[in-house]
mmCIF file of C-alpha atoms in Angstrom:
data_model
loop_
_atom_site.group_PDB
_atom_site.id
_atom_site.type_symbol
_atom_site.label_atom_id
_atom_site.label_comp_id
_atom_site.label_asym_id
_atom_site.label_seq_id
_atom_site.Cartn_x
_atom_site.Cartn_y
_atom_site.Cartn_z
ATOM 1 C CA UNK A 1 6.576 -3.948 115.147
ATOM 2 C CA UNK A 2 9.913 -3.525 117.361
ATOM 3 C CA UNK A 3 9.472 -3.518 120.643
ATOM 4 C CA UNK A 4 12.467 -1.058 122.720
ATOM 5 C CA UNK A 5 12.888 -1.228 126.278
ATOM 6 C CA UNK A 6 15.493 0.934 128.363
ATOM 7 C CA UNK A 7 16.284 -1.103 131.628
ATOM 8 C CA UNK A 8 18.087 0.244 134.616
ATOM 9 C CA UNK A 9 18.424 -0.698 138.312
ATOM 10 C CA UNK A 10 20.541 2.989 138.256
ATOM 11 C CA UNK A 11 21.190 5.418 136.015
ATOM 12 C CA UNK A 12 24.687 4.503 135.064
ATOM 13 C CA UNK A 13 23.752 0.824 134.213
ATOM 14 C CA UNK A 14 21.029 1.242 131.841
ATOM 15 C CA UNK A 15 20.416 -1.512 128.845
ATOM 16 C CA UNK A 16 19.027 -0.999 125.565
ATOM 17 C CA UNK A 17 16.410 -4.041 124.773
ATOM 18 C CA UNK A 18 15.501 -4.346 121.388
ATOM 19 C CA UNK A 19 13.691 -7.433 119.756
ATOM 20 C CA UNK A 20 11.995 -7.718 116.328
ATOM 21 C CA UNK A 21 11.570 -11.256 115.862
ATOM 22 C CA UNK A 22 15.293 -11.772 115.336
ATOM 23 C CA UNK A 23 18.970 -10.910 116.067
ATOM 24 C CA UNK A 24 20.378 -7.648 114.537
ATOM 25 C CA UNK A 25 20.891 -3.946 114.915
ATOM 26 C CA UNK A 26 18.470 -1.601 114.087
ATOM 27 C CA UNK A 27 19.127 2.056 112.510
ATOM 28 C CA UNK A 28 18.424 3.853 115.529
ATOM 29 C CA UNK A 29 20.910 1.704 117.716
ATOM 30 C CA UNK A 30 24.325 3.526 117.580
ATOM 31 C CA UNK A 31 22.849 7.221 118.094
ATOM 32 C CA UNK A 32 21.512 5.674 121.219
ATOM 33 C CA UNK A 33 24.664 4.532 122.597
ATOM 34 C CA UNK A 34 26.160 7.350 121.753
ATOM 35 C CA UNK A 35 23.716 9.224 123.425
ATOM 36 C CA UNK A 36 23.925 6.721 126.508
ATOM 37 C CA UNK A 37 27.611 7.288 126.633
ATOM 38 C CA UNK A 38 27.311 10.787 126.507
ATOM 39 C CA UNK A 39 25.282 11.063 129.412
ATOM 40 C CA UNK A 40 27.006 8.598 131.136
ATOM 41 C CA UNK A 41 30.384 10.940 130.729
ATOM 42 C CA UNK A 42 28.155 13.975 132.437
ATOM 43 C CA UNK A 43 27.661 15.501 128.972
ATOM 44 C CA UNK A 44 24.551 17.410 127.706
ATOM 45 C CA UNK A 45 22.502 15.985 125.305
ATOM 46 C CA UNK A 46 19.841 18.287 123.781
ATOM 47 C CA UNK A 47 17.545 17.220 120.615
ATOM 48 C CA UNK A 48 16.347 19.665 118.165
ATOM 49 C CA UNK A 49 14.981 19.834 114.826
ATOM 50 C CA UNK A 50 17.467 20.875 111.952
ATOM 51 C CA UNK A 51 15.192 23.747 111.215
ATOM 52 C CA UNK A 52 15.859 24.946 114.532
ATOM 53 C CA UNK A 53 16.954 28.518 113.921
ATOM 54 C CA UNK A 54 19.551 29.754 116.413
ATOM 55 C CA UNK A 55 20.868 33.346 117.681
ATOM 56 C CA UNK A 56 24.651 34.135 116.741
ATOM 57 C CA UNK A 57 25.467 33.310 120.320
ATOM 58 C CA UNK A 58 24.012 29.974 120.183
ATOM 59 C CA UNK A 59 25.681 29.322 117.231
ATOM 60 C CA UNK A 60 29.046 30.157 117.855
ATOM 61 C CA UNK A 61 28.944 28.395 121.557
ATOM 62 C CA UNK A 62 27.960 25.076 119.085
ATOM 63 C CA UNK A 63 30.930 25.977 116.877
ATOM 64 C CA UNK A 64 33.336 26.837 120.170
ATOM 65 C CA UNK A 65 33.994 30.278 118.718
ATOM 66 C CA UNK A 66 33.269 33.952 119.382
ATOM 67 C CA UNK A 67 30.476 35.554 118.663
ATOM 68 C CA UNK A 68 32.790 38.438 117.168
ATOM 69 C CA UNK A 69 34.168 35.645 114.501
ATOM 70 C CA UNK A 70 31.070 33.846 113.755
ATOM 71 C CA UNK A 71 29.414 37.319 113.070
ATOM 72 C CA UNK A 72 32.575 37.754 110.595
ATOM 73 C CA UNK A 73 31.661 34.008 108.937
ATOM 74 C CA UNK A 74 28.089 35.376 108.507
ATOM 75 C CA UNK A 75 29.250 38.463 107.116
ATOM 76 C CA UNK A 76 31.686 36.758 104.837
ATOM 77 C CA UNK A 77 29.173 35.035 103.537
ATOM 78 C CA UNK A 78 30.943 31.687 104.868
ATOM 79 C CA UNK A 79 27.609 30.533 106.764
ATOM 80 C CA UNK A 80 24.338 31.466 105.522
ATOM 81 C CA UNK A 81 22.032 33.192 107.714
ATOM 82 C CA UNK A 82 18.442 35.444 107.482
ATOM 83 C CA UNK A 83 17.655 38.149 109.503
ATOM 84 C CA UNK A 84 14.328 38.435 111.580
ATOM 85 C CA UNK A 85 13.749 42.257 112.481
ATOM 86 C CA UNK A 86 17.420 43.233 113.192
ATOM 87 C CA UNK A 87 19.125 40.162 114.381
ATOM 88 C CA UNK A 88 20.479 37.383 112.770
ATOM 89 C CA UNK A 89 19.401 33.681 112.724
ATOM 90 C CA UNK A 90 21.443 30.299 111.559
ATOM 91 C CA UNK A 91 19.445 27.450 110.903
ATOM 92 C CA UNK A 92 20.846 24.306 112.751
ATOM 93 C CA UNK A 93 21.350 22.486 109.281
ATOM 94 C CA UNK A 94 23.084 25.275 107.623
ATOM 95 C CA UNK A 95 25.618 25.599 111.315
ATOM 96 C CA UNK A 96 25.949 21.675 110.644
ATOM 97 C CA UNK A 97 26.880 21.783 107.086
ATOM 98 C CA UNK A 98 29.913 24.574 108.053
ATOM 99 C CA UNK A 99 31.135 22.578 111.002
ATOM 100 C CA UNK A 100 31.162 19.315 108.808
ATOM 101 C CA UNK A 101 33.061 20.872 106.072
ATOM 102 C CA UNK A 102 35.280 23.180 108.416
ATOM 103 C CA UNK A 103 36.329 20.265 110.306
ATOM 104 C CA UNK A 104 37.049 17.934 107.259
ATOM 105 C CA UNK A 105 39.084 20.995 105.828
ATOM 106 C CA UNK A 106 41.387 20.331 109.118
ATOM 107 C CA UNK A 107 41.442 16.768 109.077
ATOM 108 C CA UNK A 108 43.004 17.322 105.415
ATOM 109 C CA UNK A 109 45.103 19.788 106.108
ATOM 110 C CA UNK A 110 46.595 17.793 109.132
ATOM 111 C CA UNK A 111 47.123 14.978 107.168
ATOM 112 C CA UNK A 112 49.056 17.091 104.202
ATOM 113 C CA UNK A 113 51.484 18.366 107.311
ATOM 114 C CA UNK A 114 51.866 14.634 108.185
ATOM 115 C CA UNK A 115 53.091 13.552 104.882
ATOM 116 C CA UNK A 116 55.221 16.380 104.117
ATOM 117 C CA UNK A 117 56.950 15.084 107.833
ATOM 118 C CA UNK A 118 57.536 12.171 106.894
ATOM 119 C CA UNK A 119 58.099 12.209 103.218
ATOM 120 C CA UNK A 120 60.927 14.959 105.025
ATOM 121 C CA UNK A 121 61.850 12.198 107.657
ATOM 122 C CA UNK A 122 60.700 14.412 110.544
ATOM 123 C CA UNK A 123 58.086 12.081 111.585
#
């Protein structure tokens, strides 16, 4: 049995205690500090269920879009969504999955410009 304990003489000096008979992180660790971190920066940090199903406007403030272009992803067929009555609904996972892939799609496309600069000697 692990034993966690979350000591503060403030709020922005708070310590993460863990023991379980021996030195060593445990899986739950490094979520925590980012969490701590977060929160420590002023951010909000909100915890909800992947199968958390969210309105369009929810969903596009998570992606930092419109709701006019996330309604064109849904209709694209880009991000899966259901409908309940008339509106539509994005499960969390599904918004996840999109943002994970749309962001690795930059990250590779940002590194292609980068070696066409220098492989051009403009960088």
């Amino acid at each position: 049995m692990a034993i966690v304990s979350i000591e503060a003489a403030d709020a922005m000096n708070a310590k993460l205690i863990y023991a379980v008979g021996g030195p060593g992180k445990w899986p739950i660790y490094d979520l925590l500090v980012r969490v701590a971190t977060a929160l420590q920066e002023g951010k909000v940090i909100s915890l909800v269920p992947e199968t958390q199903e969210l309105t369009t406007q929810a969903a596009a403030n998570i992606l930092g879009v419109s709701r006019p272009h996330l309604i064109k992803l849904v209709e694209s067929g880009e991000l899966p969504f259901h409908k309940v009555g008339a509106h539509r609904r994005i499960r969390l996972k599904d918004l996840m999955e999109y943002q994970r892939l749309r962001d690795r799609g930059r990250r590779e496309a940002l590194d292609e410009m980068a070696r066409k600069a220098q492989e051009a000697g403009l960088y």
